[in-house]
Amino acid sequence: MEHFRALLLDIWREACRHIEIGEATSLIAPRLAGYLPLDMVLIRRLDLQRSCVETVGVGICGNQAAPEHTRNNLSAEALDALLTLARTDEILHFDIRAGQPGVPGIVPNGIAADVLVGPLTSAEGPAGLLILVARADAVFDLAAVGLIRQLIEPFSVALENDLRLREMRVLREAAEADRNSLLTKLGRQDFSETIVGAQGGLKRVIDRVDQVARLDVPVLILGETGSGKEVIARAIHTRSRRSAGPFLRVNCGAIPSELIDSELFGHERGSFTGAIATRKGWFE
């Protein structure tokens, strides 16, 4: 493995630099081709709920086109064999052209070559497959088998990062759909505060809001409890140049007096007894 040390360092760098597995795979494949008779690198994600594997990353090194079928359904026997493969960390090596046995469905349709398959895992268990496809005129040797064992960990990390990215996208799309649905029900375009009386009894207050919102100065808002101080603060923020930035509401009355400076302005580790870590204050 000393021969592959620089290559593995390079692969770790690319796997961690690119959050999308497809981009990482396309950049890593040409680097591997300098050491292996490689035609293609495939990353396939395992979906246990649907009993299928889906291609999520493709790196082309030779003249072969990317597989057209990105998803393969797995039989119960194939799924069980795949899970056994993941538990034992076994590397499969078979030549599809020679009709050698493999796990049905784990390699995309249309590929006829010598193939290496390694299981990718995450903290939750089996996550996918790393598949190396040899050139049409070549087969993988023992050195290639040893190398794919070293590639399992960086590609597992890359696949898990990609999975987290997909989950965040799904959650964001769901939240956006809920937001749009609620806006439709309310008959509104956005959730900006509507101040009742802005054109009536509160007109003088709104005029002052418009006046100070354009300035880069602190604003002190006074009023009785429940009179709408936070509503006015949000109105100033919405009309200001900082409207695209965060609006933080901090209830200073709930902060003990001896901690107010630490909560608002933060502190460094060791600056006082109990400061075991650096903490950013609300202003920062």
Backbone as CSV, one residue per row, in Angstrom:
resi,resn,N_x,N_y,N_z,CA_x,CA_y,CA_z,C_x,C_y,C_z
1,MET,0.807,-1.220,0.000,0.000,0.000,0.000,0.843,1.273,0.000
2,GLU,2.163,1.142,0.254,3.027,2.322,0.195,2.960,2.971,-1.181
3,HIS,2.810,2.135,-2.205,2.738,2.633,-3.580,1.519,3.518,-3.785
4,PHE,0.461,3.270,-3.004,-0.796,3.995,-3.177,-0.999,5.110,-2.153
5,ARG,-0.008,5.392,-1.304,-0.192,6.353,-0.218,-0.610,7.729,-0.735
6,ALA,0.118,8.250,-1.741,-0.202,9.571,-2.281,-1.584,9.572,-2.938
7,LEU,-1.919,8.475,-3.619,-3.228,8.365,-4.259,-4.345,8.400,-3.219
8,LEU,-4.191,7.643,-2.134,-5.233,7.594,-1.107,-5.424,8.949,-0.437
9,LEU,-4.336,9.663,-0.204,-4.434,11.000,0.369,-5.209,11.922,-0.565
10,ASP,-4.934,11.811,-1.851,-5.624,12.622,-2.851,-7.119,12.287,-2.893
11,ILE,-7.435,11.001,-2.786,-8.839,10.573,-2.823,-9.587,11.052,-1.583
12,TRP,-8.952,10.957,-0.417,-9.584,11.477,0.806,-9.880,12.970,0.657
13,ARG,-8.931,13.683,0.077,-9.106,15.131,-0.093,-10.311,15.428,-0.988
14,GLU,-10.421,14.727,-2.099,-11.526,14.972,-3.023,-12.867,14.512,-2.425
15,ALA,-12.853,13.394,-1.696,-14.083,12.866,-1.113,-14.661,13.812,-0.071
16,CYS,-13.794,14.497,0.667,-14.251,15.407,1.715,-14.492,16.822,1.196
17,ARG,-13.899,17.144,0.056,-14.028,18.506,-0.473,-15.367,18.721,-1.151
18,HIS,-15.899,17.684,-1.807,-17.124,17.827,-2.594,-18.271,17.132,-1.864
19,ILE,-19.294,17.897,-1.550,-20.382,17.368,-0.739,-21.305,16.463,-1.556
20,GLU,-21.334,16.614,-2.873,-22.166,15.755,-3.717,-21.341,14.580,-4.227
21,ILE,-21.844,13.365,-4.023,-21.102,12.159,-4.356,-20.827,12.048,-5.852
22,GLY,-21.741,12.547,-6.691,-21.535,12.472,-8.137,-20.333,13.273,-8.582
23,GLU,-20.174,14.467,-8.029,-19.033,15.318,-8.388,-17.734,14.700,-7.891
24,ALA,-17.737,14.186,-6.661,-16.533,13.572,-6.110,-16.106,12.357,-6.935
25,THR,-17.066,11.527,-7.329,-16.750,10.311,-8.088,-16.155,10.645,-9.451
26,SER,-16.727,11.641,-10.124,-16.228,12.003,-11.456,-14.800,12.547,-11.408
27,LEU,-14.413,13.147,-10.290,-13.058,13.684,-10.156,-12.065,12.635,-9.668
28,ILE,-12.531,11.679,-8.878,-11.639,10.651,-8.349,-11.313,9.591,-9.394
29,ALA,-12.275,9.253,-10.255,-12.089,8.167,-11.232,-10.845,8.342,-12.106
30,PRO,-10.600,9.528,-12.705,-9.392,9.661,-13.527,-8.101,9.462,-12.736
31,ARG,-8.105,9.790,-11.457,-6.919,9.573,-10.636,-6.672,8.083,-10.425
32,LEU,-7.753,7.336,-10.219,-7.612,5.883,-10.063,-7.141,5.221,-11.346
33,ALA,-7.545,5.791,-12.484,-7.180,5.201,-13.781,-5.680,5.227,-14.017
34,GLY,-4.959,6.069,-13.288,-3.508,6.086,-13.419,-2.841,4.910,-12.735
35,TYR,-3.588,4.170,-11.910,-3.037,3.045,-11.164,-3.707,1.716,-11.507
36,LEU,-4.907,1.786,-12.095,-5.670,0.577,-12.390,-6.128,0.583,-13.842
37,PRO,-6.336,-0.617,-14.443,-6.908,-0.687,-15.801,-8.410,-0.414,-15.738
38,LEU,-8.747,0.826,-15.458,-10.105,1.179,-15.072,-10.870,1.816,-16.226
39,ASP,-12.121,1.398,-16.364,-12.994,1.996,-17.362,-14.071,2.872,-16.718
40,MET,-14.487,2.498,-15.483,-15.603,3.212,-14.865,-15.607,2.970,-13.351
41,VAL,-16.013,4.001,-12.613,-16.250,3.891,-11.173,-17.719,4.218,-10.918
42,LEU,-18.400,3.345,-10.188,-19.820,3.548,-9.887,-20.041,3.550,-8.380
43,ILE,-20.876,4.474,-7.915,-21.354,4.459,-6.538,-22.855,4.202,-6.592
44,ARG,-23.283,3.148,-5.912,-24.702,2.788,-5.911,-25.222,2.837,-4.476
45,ARG,-26.295,3.563,-4.286,-26.911,3.713,-2.962,-27.913,2.593,-2.723
46,LEU,-27.862,2.001,-1.543,-28.773,0.921,-1.168,-30.004,1.497,-0.488
47,ASP,-31.178,1.174,-1.020,-32.452,1.592,-0.432,-33.125,0.343,0.123
48,LEU,-33.021,0.173,1.451,-33.566,-1.032,2.069,-35.084,-1.056,2.030
49,GLN,-35.720,0.118,2.133,-37.174,0.148,2.142,-37.758,-0.293,0.811
50,ARG,-37.099,0.060,-0.293,-37.594,-0.307,-1.620,-36.905,-1.539,-2.188
51,SER,-35.944,-2.081,-1.448,-35.191,-3.268,-1.895,-34.576,-3.029,-3.273
52,CYS,-33.790,-1.973,-3.398,-33.161,-1.661,-4.682,-31.829,-0.966,-4.447
53,VAL,-31.023,-0.913,-5.493,-29.794,-0.125,-5.504,-29.903,0.881,-6.643
54,GLU,-29.414,2.091,-6.379,-29.549,3.184,-7.342,-28.196,3.846,-7.547
55,THR,-27.827,4.086,-8.791,-26.558,4.738,-9.109,-26.648,6.221,-8.790
56,VAL,-25.748,6.698,-7.904,-25.750,8.113,-7.520,-24.441,8.802,-7.894
57,GLY,-23.444,8.032,-8.341,-22.174,8.614,-8.747,-21.536,7.799,-9.854
58,VAL,-21.077,8.474,-10.909,-20.447,7.797,-12.048,-19.174,8.539,-12.424
59,GLY,-18.077,7.793,-12.536,-16.816,8.362,-13.016,-16.338,7.579,-14.221
60,ILE,-16.283,8.217,-15.377,-15.904,7.552,-16.626,-14.421,7.772,-16.889
61,CYS,-13.709,6.668,-17.136,-12.275,6.764,-17.425,-11.950,6.376,-18.863
62,GLY,-12.779,5.538,-19.466,-12.495,5.043,-20.811,-13.525,5.502,-21.814
63,ASN,-13.820,4.632,-22.762,-14.744,4.967,-23.847,-16.157,4.470,-23.612
64,GLN,-16.350,3.690,-22.572,-17.670,3.120,-22.328,-18.632,4.192,-21.824
65,ALA,-19.859,4.150,-22.322,-20.870,5.118,-21.900,-21.408,4.746,-20.527
66,ALA,-21.920,5.754,-19.818,-22.507,5.512,-18.498,-23.733,4.614,-18.632
67,PRO,-23.982,3.764,-17.656,-25.150,2.861,-17.724,-26.452,3.646,-17.817
68,GLU,-27.365,3.152,-18.656,-28.648,3.828,-18.825,-29.585,3.561,-17.646
69,HIS,-29.540,2.357,-17.122,-30.441,1.984,-16.029,-29.777,2.339,-14.701
70,THR,-30.317,3.339,-14.029,-29.708,3.806,-12.792,-30.211,3.059,-11.562
71,ARG,-31.308,2.295,-11.700,-31.875,1.597,-10.552,-32.108,0.132,-10.886
72,ASN,-31.776,-0.741,-9.931,-32.033,-2.166,-10.062,-32.778,-2.653,-8.826
73,ASN,-33.915,-3.308,-9.040,-34.643,-3.913,-7.932,-33.953,-5.218,-7.536
74,LEU,-33.919,-5.499,-6.250,-33.242,-6.680,-5.737,-34.256,-7.700,-5.233
75,SER,-33.994,-8.958,-5.547,-34.815,-10.020,-4.990,-34.469,-10.186,-3.518
76,ALA,-35.283,-10.929,-2.801,-35.027,-11.156,-1.378,-33.685,-11.852,-1.173
77,GLU,-33.359,-12.803,-2.069,-32.086,-13.518,-1.961,-30.909,-12.579,-2.229
78,ALA,-31.053,-11.709,-3.246,-29.978,-10.779,-3.581,-29.759,-9.769,-2.459
79,LEU,-30.856,-9.281,-1.874,-30.747,-8.323,-0.774,-30.066,-8.956,0.424
80,ASP,-30.416,-10.194,0.727,-29.796,-10.903,1.844,-28.304,-11.113,1.590
81,ALA,-27.945,-11.453,0.347,-26.535,-11.644,0.006,-25.767,-10.332,0.110
82,LEU,-26.422,-9.237,-0.266,-25.785,-7.921,-0.197,-25.547,-7.507,1.253
83,LEU,-26.513,-7.772,2.115,-26.362,-7.443,3.538,-25.266,-8.307,4.172
84,THR,-25.171,-9.551,3.755,-24.092,-10.422,4.244,-22.739,-9.896,3.794
85,LEU,-22.678,-9.421,2.556,-21.452,-8.834,2.023,-21.019,-7.636,2.863
86,ALA,-21.982,-6.779,3.243,-21.671,-5.597,4.040,-21.188,-5.968,5.437
87,ARG,-21.797,-7.010,6.023,-21.415,-7.411,7.382,-20.018,-8.016,7.418
88,THR,-19.634,-8.712,6.376,-18.339,-9.393,6.359,-17.228,-8.563,5.730
89,ASP,-17.579,-7.391,5.176,-16.597,-6.519,4.490,-15.876,-7.261,3.367
90,GLU,-16.571,-8.179,2.722,-15.973,-8.964,1.642,-15.926,-8.136,0.356
91,ILE,-14.886,-8.369,-0.445,-14.766,-7.750,-1.761,-15.116,-8.798,-2.808
92,LEU,-16.116,-8.500,-3.646,-16.497,-9.413,-4.719,-15.676,-9.125,-5.965
93,HIS,-15.166,-10.182,-6.587,-14.402,-10.046,-7.830,-14.928,-11.096,-8.808
94,PHE,-15.551,-10.630,-9.893,-16.076,-11.579,-10.867,-16.052,-10.943,-12.257
95,ASP,-16.028,-11.803,-13.264,-15.998,-11.376,-14.665,-17.368,-11.673,-15.278
96,ILE,-18.112,-10.636,-15.572,-19.466,-10.808,-16.102,-19.431,-11.496,-17.460
97,ARG,-18.376,-11.207,-18.247,-18.275,-11.815,-19.586,-18.150,-13.335,-19.511
98,ALA,-17.517,-13.835,-18.452,-17.300,-15.273,-18.313,-18.451,-15.958,-17.592
99,GLY,-19.485,-15.175,-17.264,-20.627,-15.744,-16.582,-20.341,-16.148,-15.152
100,GLN,-19.295,-15.540,-14.533,-18.960,-15.884,-13.157,-20.058,-15.391,-12.214
101,PRO,-20.323,-16.100,-11.125,-21.430,-15.730,-10.238,-21.146,-14.443,-9.475
102,GLY,-22.152,-13.650,-9.362,-22.112,-12.448,-8.543,-23.470,-12.312,-7.888
103,VAL,-23.713,-11.205,-7.232,-25.032,-10.968,-6.656,-25.911,-10.324,-7.725
104,PRO,-26.993,-10.974,-8.137,-27.836,-10.438,-9.219,-28.374,-9.051,-8.876
105,GLY,-28.217,-8.130,-9.824,-28.811,-6.811,-9.683,-27.905,-5.744,-9.110
106,ILE,-26.739,-6.111,-8.561,-25.910,-5.074,-7.945,-25.116,-4.283,-8.980
107,VAL,-24.883,-4.871,-10.141,-24.197,-4.170,-11.232,-25.238,-3.715,-12.247
108,PRO,-25.187,-2.466,-12.711,-26.179,-1.982,-13.679,-26.230,-2.841,-14.938
109,ASN,-27.379,-2.896,-15.549,-27.556,-3.649,-16.791,-26.681,-3.065,-17.891
110,GLY,-26.195,-3.933,-18.760,-25.426,-3.481,-19.916,-23.930,-3.477,-19.713
111,ILE,-23.452,-3.780,-18.512,-22.003,-3.815,-18.266,-21.505,-5.243,-18.444
112,ALA,-20.471,-5.408,-19.268,-19.851,-6.712,-19.508,-18.352,-6.543,-19.365
113,ALA,-17.825,-6.826,-18.181,-16.409,-6.606,-17.921,-16.025,-7.289,-16.616
114,ASP,-14.720,-7.233,-16.301,-14.237,-7.695,-15.004,-14.596,-6.625,-13.970
115,VAL,-15.112,-7.037,-12.826,-15.696,-6.089,-11.870,-15.212,-6.391,-10.453
116,LEU,-14.961,-5.302,-9.690,-14.713,-5.384,-8.255,-15.839,-4.645,-7.538
117,VAL,-16.375,-5.246,-6.479,-17.486,-4.643,-5.732,-17.144,-4.639,-4.249
118,GLY,-17.232,-3.471,-3.621,-16.990,-3.353,-2.191,-18.164,-2.680,-1.503
119,PRO,-18.528,-3.106,-0.283,-19.672,-2.533,0.422,-19.321,-1.198,1.088
120,LEU,-20.229,-0.242,1.006,-20.084,1.047,1.681,-21.058,1.074,2.856
121,THR,-20.592,1.529,4.001,-21.423,1.529,5.196,-21.463,2.920,5.820
122,SER,-22.468,3.121,6.662,-22.598,4.360,7.424,-22.831,3.989,8.884
123,ALA,-23.084,4.992,9.721,-23.333,4.722,11.139,-24.595,3.886,11.330
124,GLU,-25.539,3.994,10.370,-26.799,3.254,10.468,-26.710,1.843,9.913
125,GLY,-25.613,1.517,9.197,-25.483,0.188,8.621,-25.125,0.249,7.142
126,PRO,-25.444,-0.804,6.367,-25.119,-0.833,4.933,-25.726,0.355,4.199
127,ALA,-24.902,1.036,3.380,-25.372,2.251,2.704,-25.295,2.155,1.188
128,GLY,-24.379,1.358,0.662,-24.270,1.305,-0.791,-23.118,0.439,-1.250
129,LEU,-22.711,0.645,-2.495,-21.676,-0.170,-3.125,-20.695,0.705,-3.893
130,LEU,-19.429,0.344,-3.820,-18.394,0.908,-4.682,-18.065,-0.142,-5.727
131,ILE,-18.221,0.198,-7.008,-18.014,-0.749,-8.096,-16.948,-0.209,-9.038
132,LEU,-15.892,-1.011,-9.249,-14.847,-0.683,-10.221,-15.023,-1.590,-11.421
133,VAL,-15.112,-0.994,-12.600,-15.300,-1.739,-13.849,-14.016,-1.647,-14.661
134,ALA,-13.437,-2.796,-15.009,-12.175,-2.827,-15.756,-12.400,-2.531,-17.236
135,ARG,-11.309,-2.143,-17.905,-11.371,-1.961,-19.357,-11.674,-3.292,-20.038
136,ALA,-12.153,-3.206,-21.259,-12.580,-4.414,-21.982,-11.438,-5.401,-22.190
137,ASP,-10.198,-4.900,-22.253,-9.051,-5.770,-22.538,-8.254,-6.119,-21.291
138,ALA,-8.840,-5.916,-20.098,-8.048,-6.090,-18.883,-8.867,-6.777,-17.790
139,VAL,-8.148,-7.278,-16.773,-8.755,-7.831,-15.567,-8.016,-7.248,-14.365
140,PHE,-8.678,-7.224,-13.222,-8.068,-6.701,-12.005,-7.197,-7.772,-11.347
141,ASP,-6.046,-7.343,-10.785,-5.162,-8.268,-10.084,-5.329,-8.098,-8.580
142,LEU,-4.488,-8.784,-7.795,-4.591,-8.730,-6.334,-4.310,-7.337,-5.792
143,ALA,-3.441,-6.581,-6.472,-3.160,-5.215,-6.027,-4.415,-4.349,-6.112
144,ALA,-5.213,-4.571,-7.145,-6.462,-3.813,-7.291,-7.438,-4.171,-6.178
145,VAL,-7.475,-5.441,-5.799,-8.345,-5.860,-4.700,-7.909,-5.192,-3.403
146,GLY,-6.590,-5.128,-3.196,-6.089,-4.458,-2.002,-6.397,-2.979,-1.998
147,LEU,-6.356,-2.354,-3.170,-6.633,-0.920,-3.250,-8.099,-0.615,-2.969
148,ILE,-9.007,-1.430,-3.514,-10.427,-1.141,-3.296,-10.777,-1.243,-1.814
149,ARG,-10.059,-2.089,-1.070,-10.286,-2.145,0.373,-9.955,-0.803,1.031
150,GLN,-8.924,-0.143,0.534,-8.537,1.161,1.077,-9.484,2.282,0.630
151,LEU,-10.222,2.027,-0.451,-11.139,3.054,-0.970,-12.496,3.029,-0.273
152,ILE,-12.774,1.934,0.441,-14.097,1.788,1.064,-14.393,2.941,2.022
153,GLU,-13.446,3.274,2.883,-13.714,4.280,3.917,-13.950,5.676,3.342
154,PRO,-13.068,6.204,2.464,-13.346,7.547,1.935,-14.642,7.620,1.138
155,PHE,-14.965,6.577,0.378,-16.218,6.605,-0.385,-17.425,6.435,0.534
156,SER,-17.275,5.709,1.643,-18.364,5.606,2.617,-18.660,6.973,3.225
157,VAL,-17.603,7.718,3.553,-17.774,9.070,4.094,-18.457,9.974,3.068
158,ALA,-18.009,9.894,1.825,-18.602,10.724,0.775,-20.074,10.387,0.564
159,LEU,-20.418,9.091,0.598,-21.813,8.685,0.402,-22.679,9.143,1.572
160,GLU,-22.155,9.067,2.797,-22.928,9.514,3.958,-23.151,11.026,3.905
161,ASN,-22.138,11.787,3.495,-22.311,13.235,3.338,-23.386,13.542,2.308
162,ASP,-23.365,12.802,1.205,-24.356,13.007,0.158,-25.759,12.666,0.661
163,LEU,-25.853,11.614,1.487,-27.150,11.228,2.043,-27.690,12.326,2.953
164,ARG,-26.829,12.914,3.779,-27.264,14.006,4.654,-27.724,15.204,3.824
165,LEU,-27.031,15.471,2.722,-27.423,16.578,1.846,-28.799,16.321,1.243
166,ARG,-29.046,15.077,0.817,-30.358,14.727,0.256,-31.458,14.888,1.301
167,GLU,-31.173,14.466,2.534,-32.167,14.597,3.605,-32.494,16.057,3.869
168,MET,-31.475,16.917,3.881,-31.719,18.343,4.111,-32.541,18.951,2.982
169,ARG,-32.283,18.517,1.755,-33.060,19.021,0.621,-34.532,18.623,0.751
170,VAL,-34.766,17.368,1.150,-36.146,16.904,1.318,-36.850,17.700,2.405
171,LEU,-36.165,17.921,3.530,-36.753,18.673,4.632,-37.025,20.119,4.219
172,ARG,-36.083,20.714,3.481,-36.264,22.098,3.041,-37.434,22.214,2.070
173,GLU,-37.542,21.254,1.145,-38.661,21.279,0.198,-39.989,21.092,0.913
174,ALA,-40.015,20.210,1.931,-41.246,19.999,2.690,-41.635,21.261,3.459
175,ALA,-40.636,21.917,4.062,-40.910,23.149,4.803,-41.404,24.249,3.865
176,GLU,-40.815,24.329,2.681,-41.232,25.342,1.711,-42.657,25.061,1.223
177,ALA,-42.977,23.782,1.037,-44.331,23.426,0.611,-45.353,23.784,1.690
178,ASP,-45.012,23.516,2.956,-45.908,23.885,4.058,-46.093,25.393,4.126
179,ARG,-45.013,26.110,3.917,-45.081,27.576,3.964,-45.988,28.106,2.857
180,ASN,-45.797,27.608,1.636,-46.619,28.073,0.518,-48.088,27.705,0.717
181,SER,-48.339,26.516,1.294,-49.713,26.107,1.547,-50.378,27.033,2.555
182,LEU,-49.655,27.384,3.613,-50.207,28.271,4.630,-50.442,29.666,4.069
183,LEU,-49.505,30.155,3.239,-49.687,31.474,2.627,-50.928,31.489,1.735
184,THR,-51.130,30.389,0.995,-52.306,30.304,0.124,-53.591,30.353,0.940
185,LYS,-53.615,29.613,2.067,-54.808,29.614,2.918,-55.072,30.989,3.509
186,LEU,-53.991,31.728,3.826,-54.146,33.057,4.413,-54.371,34.131,3.360
187,GLY,-54.161,33.765,2.080,-54.316,34.740,1.011,-53.251,35.811,1.050
188,ARG,-52.016,35.420,1.428,-50.926,36.387,1.544,-49.745,35.950,0.684
189,GLN,-48.837,36.908,0.436,-47.648,36.638,-0.354,-46.450,36.287,0.531
190,ASP,-46.432,36.784,1.768,-45.333,36.493,2.683,-45.846,36.585,4.116
191,PHE,-44.917,36.338,5.056,-45.274,36.337,6.472,-44.828,37.610,7.194
192,SER,-44.595,38.672,6.469,-44.207,39.921,7.111,-45.337,40.408,8.012
193,GLU,-44.938,41.047,9.106,-45.917,41.495,10.091,-46.879,42.520,9.498
194,THR,-48.164,42.336,9.742,-49.170,43.327,9.379,-49.532,44.101,10.646
195,ILE,-49.252,45.384,10.644,-49.485,46.206,11.828,-50.856,46.853,11.713
196,VAL,-51.748,46.437,12.598,-53.094,46.999,12.605,-53.022,48.455,13.076
197,GLY,-53.622,49.347,12.300,-53.615,50.764,12.664,-52.468,51.551,12.081
198,ALA,-51.713,50.916,11.143,-50.558,51.609,10.559,-50.963,52.862,9.811
199,GLN,-52.182,52.862,9.260,-52.657,54.041,8.531,-53.578,54.896,9.394
200,GLY,-53.724,54.532,10.668,-54.622,55.278,11.553,-53.890,55.820,12.753
201,GLY,-54.227,55.255,13.926,-53.666,55.782,15.161,-52.176,55.563,15.318
202,LEU,-51.608,54.593,14.622,-50.172,54.325,14.732,-49.368,54.944,13.592
203,LYS,-49.991,55.836,12.831,-49.293,56.405,11.670,-48.014,57.135,12.074
204,ARG,-48.060,57.865,13.201,-46.860,58.581,13.646,-45.752,57.608,14.026
205,VAL,-46.144,56.474,14.637,-45.150,55.470,14.992,-44.517,54.872,13.732
206,ILE,-45.333,54.557,12.734,-44.822,53.977,11.485,-43.933,54.975,10.752
207,ASP,-44.266,56.251,10.822,-43.408,57.265,10.214,-42.028,57.261,10.865
208,ARG,-42.006,57.099,12.181,-40.723,57.029,12.882,-39.973,55.738,12.529
209,VAL,-40.722,54.644,12.357,-40.100,53.383,11.927,-39.409,53.580,10.580
210,ASP,-40.100,54.197,9.614,-39.512,54.439,8.292,-38.299,55.363,8.399
211,GLN,-38.338,56.277,9.345,-37.245,57.235,9.486,-35.971,56.568,10.000
212,VAL,-36.098,55.709,11.032,-34.900,55.120,11.637,-34.436,53.862,10.906
213,ALA,-35.331,53.212,10.160,-34.970,51.957,9.498,-33.855,52.154,8.489
214,ARG,-33.755,53.329,7.896,-32.736,53.594,6.878,-31.369,53.912,7.477
215,LEU,-31.326,54.135,8.804,-30.094,54.564,9.456,-29.390,53.386,10.124
216,ASP,-28.065,53.509,10.253,-27.271,52.473,10.910,-27.018,52.897,12.348
217,VAL,-28.062,52.927,13.147,-27.976,53.375,14.541,-28.784,52.436,15.427
218,PRO,-28.443,52.338,16.718,-29.274,51.567,17.649,-30.613,52.268,17.851
219,VAL,-31.659,51.498,18.119,-32.997,52.049,18.336,-33.537,51.506,19.655
220,LEU,-34.021,52.373,20.515,-34.631,51.973,21.781,-36.142,52.135,21.654
221,ILE,-36.860,51.042,21.908,-38.316,51.055,21.800,-38.900,50.900,23.208
222,LEU,-39.707,51.835,23.618,-40.317,51.816,24.948,-41.809,51.555,24.826
223,GLY,-42.372,50.826,25.788,-43.807,50.570,25.780,-44.210,49.597,26.864
224,GLU,-45.442,49.581,27.183,-45.961,48.672,28.192,-45.893,47.222,27.691
225,THR,-45.953,46.281,28.615,-45.991,44.866,28.250,-47.214,44.581,27.376
226,GLY,-46.976,43.948,26.225,-48.071,43.606,25.328,-48.457,44.703,24.361
227,SER,-47.715,45.808,24.355,-48.077,46.912,23.451,-47.545,46.708,22.036
228,GLY,-46.687,45.726,21.827,-46.215,45.424,20.468,-44.816,45.919,20.157
229,LYS,-43.933,45.954,21.161,-42.565,46.436,20.934,-41.829,45.548,19.928
230,GLU,-42.020,44.213,20.049,-41.325,43.314,19.125,-41.869,43.453,17.707
231,VAL,-43.162,43.716,17.566,-43.747,43.937,16.238,-43.093,45.142,15.574
232,ILE,-42.905,46.212,16.344,-42.257,47.421,15.810,-40.794,47.131,15.474
233,ALA,-40.124,46.350,16.343,-38.722,45.995,16.070,-38.602,45.215,14.767
234,ARG,-39.516,44.276,14.537,-39.495,43.505,13.290,-39.782,44.405,12.090
235,ALA,-40.682,45.375,12.270,-40.985,46.303,11.175,-39.752,47.118,10.804
236,ILE,-38.987,47.542,11.806,-37.745,48.278,11.534,-36.755,47.377,10.795
237,HIS,-36.622,46.148,11.261,-35.694,45.209,10.626,-36.090,44.946,9.167
238,THR,-37.373,44.737,8.918,-37.861,44.436,7.569,-37.580,45.582,6.609
239,ARG,-37.643,46.824,7.102,-37.440,47.989,6.248,-35.977,48.403,6.151
240,SER,-35.097,47.741,6.904,-33.692,48.148,6.949,-32.865,47.434,5.888
241,ARG,-31.598,47.837,5.776,-30.676,47.183,4.844,-30.272,45.797,5.340
242,ARG,-30.597,45.493,6.585,-30.276,44.182,7.153,-31.443,43.201,7.028
243,SER,-32.440,43.532,6.237,-33.653,42.706,6.172,-33.375,41.271,5.741
244,ALA,-32.301,41.050,4.959,-31.968,39.695,4.510,-31.201,38.918,5.572
245,GLY,-30.778,39.597,6.652,-30.024,38.951,7.713,-30.938,38.444,8.814
246,PRO,-30.354,37.863,9.864,-31.168,37.285,10.943,-31.781,38.341,11.848
247,PHE,-32.908,38.000,12.440,-33.548,38.816,13.471,-33.586,37.972,14.734
248,LEU,-32.842,38.376,15.749,-32.736,37.594,16.974,-33.506,38.263,18.101
249,ARG,-34.390,37.504,18.716,-35.161,38.003,19.850,-34.581,37.393,21.117
250,VAL,-34.095,38.223,22.029,-33.492,37.757,23.266,-34.245,38.365,24.441
251,ASN,-34.770,37.526,25.306,-35.472,37.986,26.504,-34.446,38.200,27.610
252,CYS,-33.959,39.431,27.747,-32.918,39.722,28.731,-33.426,39.549,30.153
253,GLY,-34.748,39.667,30.351,-35.293,39.488,31.684,-35.139,38.076,32.202
254,ALA,-34.941,37.115,31.296,-34.786,35.726,31.700,-33.331,35.349,31.928
255,ILE,-32.402,36.295,31.700,-30.977,36.028,31.877,-30.538,36.567,33.233
256,PRO,-29.912,35.746,34.104,-29.420,36.234,35.395,-28.456,37.409,35.199
257,SER,-28.493,38.353,36.099,-27.691,39.572,35.942,-26.205,39.283,35.832
258,GLU,-25.718,38.238,36.512,-24.281,37.950,36.473,-23.865,37.299,35.147
259,LEU,-24.834,36.874,34.330,-24.513,36.239,33.047,-24.861,37.107,31.850
260,ILE,-25.397,38.300,32.064,-25.880,39.098,30.952,-24.774,39.452,29.969
261,ASP,-23.559,39.819,30.500,-22.469,40.190,29.591,-21.989,38.991,28.788
262,SER,-21.944,37.791,29.422,-21.505,36.585,28.720,-22.505,36.180,27.649
263,GLU,-23.805,36.271,27.957,-24.835,35.886,27.003,-24.854,36.819,25.792
264,LEU,-24.724,38.114,26.035,-24.827,39.074,24.930,-23.542,39.202,24.135
265,PHE,-22.393,39.188,24.839,-21.124,39.464,24.165,-20.206,38.255,24.077
266,GLY,-20.579,37.141,24.727,-19.773,35.935,24.647,-18.613,35.940,25.619
267,HIS,-17.844,34.835,25.627,-16.665,34.761,26.479,-15.681,33.756,25.878
268,GLU,-14.433,33.835,26.312,-13.390,32.923,25.882,-13.226,31.819,26.914
269,ARG,-12.721,30.701,26.473,-12.488,29.585,27.386,-11.500,29.996,28.478
270,GLY,-11.872,29.704,29.734,-10.998,30.011,30.854,-11.065,31.433,31.349
271,SER,-11.939,32.263,30.770,-12.007,33.670,31.188,-12.603,33.817,32.585
272,PHE,-13.337,32.802,33.055,-13.850,32.797,34.424,-14.160,31.352,34.806
273,THR,-14.396,31.121,36.068,-14.683,29.775,36.558,-15.951,29.232,35.896
274,GLY,-15.828,28.067,35.296,-16.966,27.460,34.620,-16.983,27.698,33.118
275,ALA,-16.079,28.580,32.621,-16.005,28.831,31.173,-15.147,27.747,30.535
276,ILE,-15.768,26.592,30.261,-15.004,25.438,29.770,-14.822,25.472,28.252
277,ALA,-15.491,26.394,27.576,-15.369,26.493,26.119,-15.658,27.926,25.686
278,THR,-15.163,28.278,24.507,-15.450,29.593,23.946,-16.906,29.644,23.508
279,ARG,-17.584,30.736,23.819,-18.990,30.884,23.472,-19.219,32.200,22.749
280,LYS,-19.890,32.148,21.608,-20.255,33.361,20.894,-21.478,33.986,21.537
281,GLY,-21.439,35.301,21.711,-22.597,35.996,22.265,-23.656,36.257,21.208
282,TRP,-24.820,36.724,21.652,-25.929,36.962,20.733,-25.565,38.011,19.691
283,PHE,-24.804,39.036,20.079,-24.457,40.074,19.103,-23.594,39.493,17.989
284,GLU,-22.605,38.667,18.345,-21.753,38.063,17.306,-22.533,37.074,16.471
